[in-house]
GROMACS .gro file of C-alpha atoms in nm:
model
   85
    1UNK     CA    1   1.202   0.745  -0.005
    2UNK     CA    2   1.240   1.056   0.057
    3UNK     CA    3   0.938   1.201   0.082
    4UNK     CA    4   0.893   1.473  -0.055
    5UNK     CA    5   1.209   1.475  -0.299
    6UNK     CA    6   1.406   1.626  -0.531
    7UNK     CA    7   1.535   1.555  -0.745
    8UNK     CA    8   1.483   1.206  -0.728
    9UNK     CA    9   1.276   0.942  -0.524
   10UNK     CA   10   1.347   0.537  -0.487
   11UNK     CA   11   0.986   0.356  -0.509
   12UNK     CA   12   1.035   0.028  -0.301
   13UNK     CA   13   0.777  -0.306  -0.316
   14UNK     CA   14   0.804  -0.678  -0.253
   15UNK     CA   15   0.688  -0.917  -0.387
   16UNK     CA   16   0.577  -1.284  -0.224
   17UNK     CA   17   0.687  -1.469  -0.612
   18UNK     CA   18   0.747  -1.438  -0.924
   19UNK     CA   19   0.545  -1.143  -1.095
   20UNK     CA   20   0.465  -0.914  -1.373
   21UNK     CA   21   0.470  -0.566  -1.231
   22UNK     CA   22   0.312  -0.207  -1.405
   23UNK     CA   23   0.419   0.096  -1.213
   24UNK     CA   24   0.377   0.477  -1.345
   25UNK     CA   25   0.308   0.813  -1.207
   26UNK     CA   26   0.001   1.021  -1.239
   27UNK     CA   27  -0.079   1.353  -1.170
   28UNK     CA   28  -0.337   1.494  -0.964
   29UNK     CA   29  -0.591   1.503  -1.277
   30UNK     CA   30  -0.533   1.072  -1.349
   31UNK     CA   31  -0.324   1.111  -1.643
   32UNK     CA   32  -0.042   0.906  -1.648
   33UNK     CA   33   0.320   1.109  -1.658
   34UNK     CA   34   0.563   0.857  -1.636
   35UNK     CA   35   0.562   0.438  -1.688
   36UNK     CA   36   0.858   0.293  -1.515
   37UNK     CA   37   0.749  -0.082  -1.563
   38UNK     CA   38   0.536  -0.218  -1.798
   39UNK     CA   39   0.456  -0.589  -1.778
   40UNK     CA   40   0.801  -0.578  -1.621
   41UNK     CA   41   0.871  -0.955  -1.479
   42UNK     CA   42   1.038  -0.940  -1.117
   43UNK     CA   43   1.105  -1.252  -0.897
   44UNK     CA   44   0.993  -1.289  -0.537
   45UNK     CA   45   1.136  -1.082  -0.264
   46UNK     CA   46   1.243  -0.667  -0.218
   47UNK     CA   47   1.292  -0.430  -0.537
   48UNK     CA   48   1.350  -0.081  -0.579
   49UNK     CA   49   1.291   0.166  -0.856
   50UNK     CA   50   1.423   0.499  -0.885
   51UNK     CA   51   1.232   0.774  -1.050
   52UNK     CA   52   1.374   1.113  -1.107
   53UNK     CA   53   1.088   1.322  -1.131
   54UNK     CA   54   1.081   1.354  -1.512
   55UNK     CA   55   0.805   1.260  -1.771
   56UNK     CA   56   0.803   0.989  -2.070
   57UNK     CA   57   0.956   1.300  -2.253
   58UNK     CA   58   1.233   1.390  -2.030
   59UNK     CA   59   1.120   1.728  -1.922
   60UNK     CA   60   1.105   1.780  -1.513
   61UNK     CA   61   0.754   1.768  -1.388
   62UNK     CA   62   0.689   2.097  -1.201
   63UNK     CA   63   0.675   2.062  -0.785
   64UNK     CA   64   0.327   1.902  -0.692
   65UNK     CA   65   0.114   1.604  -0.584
   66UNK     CA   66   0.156   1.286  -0.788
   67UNK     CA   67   0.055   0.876  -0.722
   68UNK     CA   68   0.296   0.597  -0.818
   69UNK     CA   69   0.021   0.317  -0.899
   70UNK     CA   70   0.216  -0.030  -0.900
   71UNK     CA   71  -0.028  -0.307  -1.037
   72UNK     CA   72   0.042  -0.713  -1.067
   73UNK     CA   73  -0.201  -0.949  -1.165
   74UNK     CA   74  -0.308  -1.026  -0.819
   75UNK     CA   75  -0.254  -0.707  -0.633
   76UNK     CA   76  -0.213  -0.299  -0.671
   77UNK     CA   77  -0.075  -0.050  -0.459
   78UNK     CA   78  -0.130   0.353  -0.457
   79UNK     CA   79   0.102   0.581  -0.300
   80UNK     CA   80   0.133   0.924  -0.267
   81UNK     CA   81   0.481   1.133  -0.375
   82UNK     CA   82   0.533   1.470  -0.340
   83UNK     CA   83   0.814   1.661  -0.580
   84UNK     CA   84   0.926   1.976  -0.391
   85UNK     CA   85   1.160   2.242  -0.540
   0.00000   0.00000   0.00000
């Protein structure tokens, strides 16, 4: 939230326990733009991660279409953000 954003967007998830947690962005095309958690451990409950519309590199990613893609061992979740400028 929001949805569609700029300049920034907060990506909430829970979790039932303890977990490791991957979440990035990709763009339309599948590539991967961003990683925000890798193999990140999390315990149980409500977390929230902030992503400011930027790359691995820093640079703004221009308006457009892109999927946050959280993954744990047991589960994974797609979601659709829009960056509007």
């Amino acid at each position: 939230a929001p949805n569609p954003f700029n300049p920034r967007t907060t990506i909430r998830f829970e979790l039932p326990e303890a977990d490791a947690v991957d979440l990035a962005i990709f763009d339309v095309k599948g590539a991967s733009v961003r990683v925000l958690a890798n193999a990140r451990a999390f315990p149980g409950g409500t977390h929230e991660i902030v992503w400011d519309g930027r790359d691995d590199s820093g640079r703004a990613l221009p308006a457009g279409t892109y999927f946050a893609i959280l993954r744990t061992p047991k589960h994974h979740a797609i979601h659709k953000l829009s960056i509007v400028k």
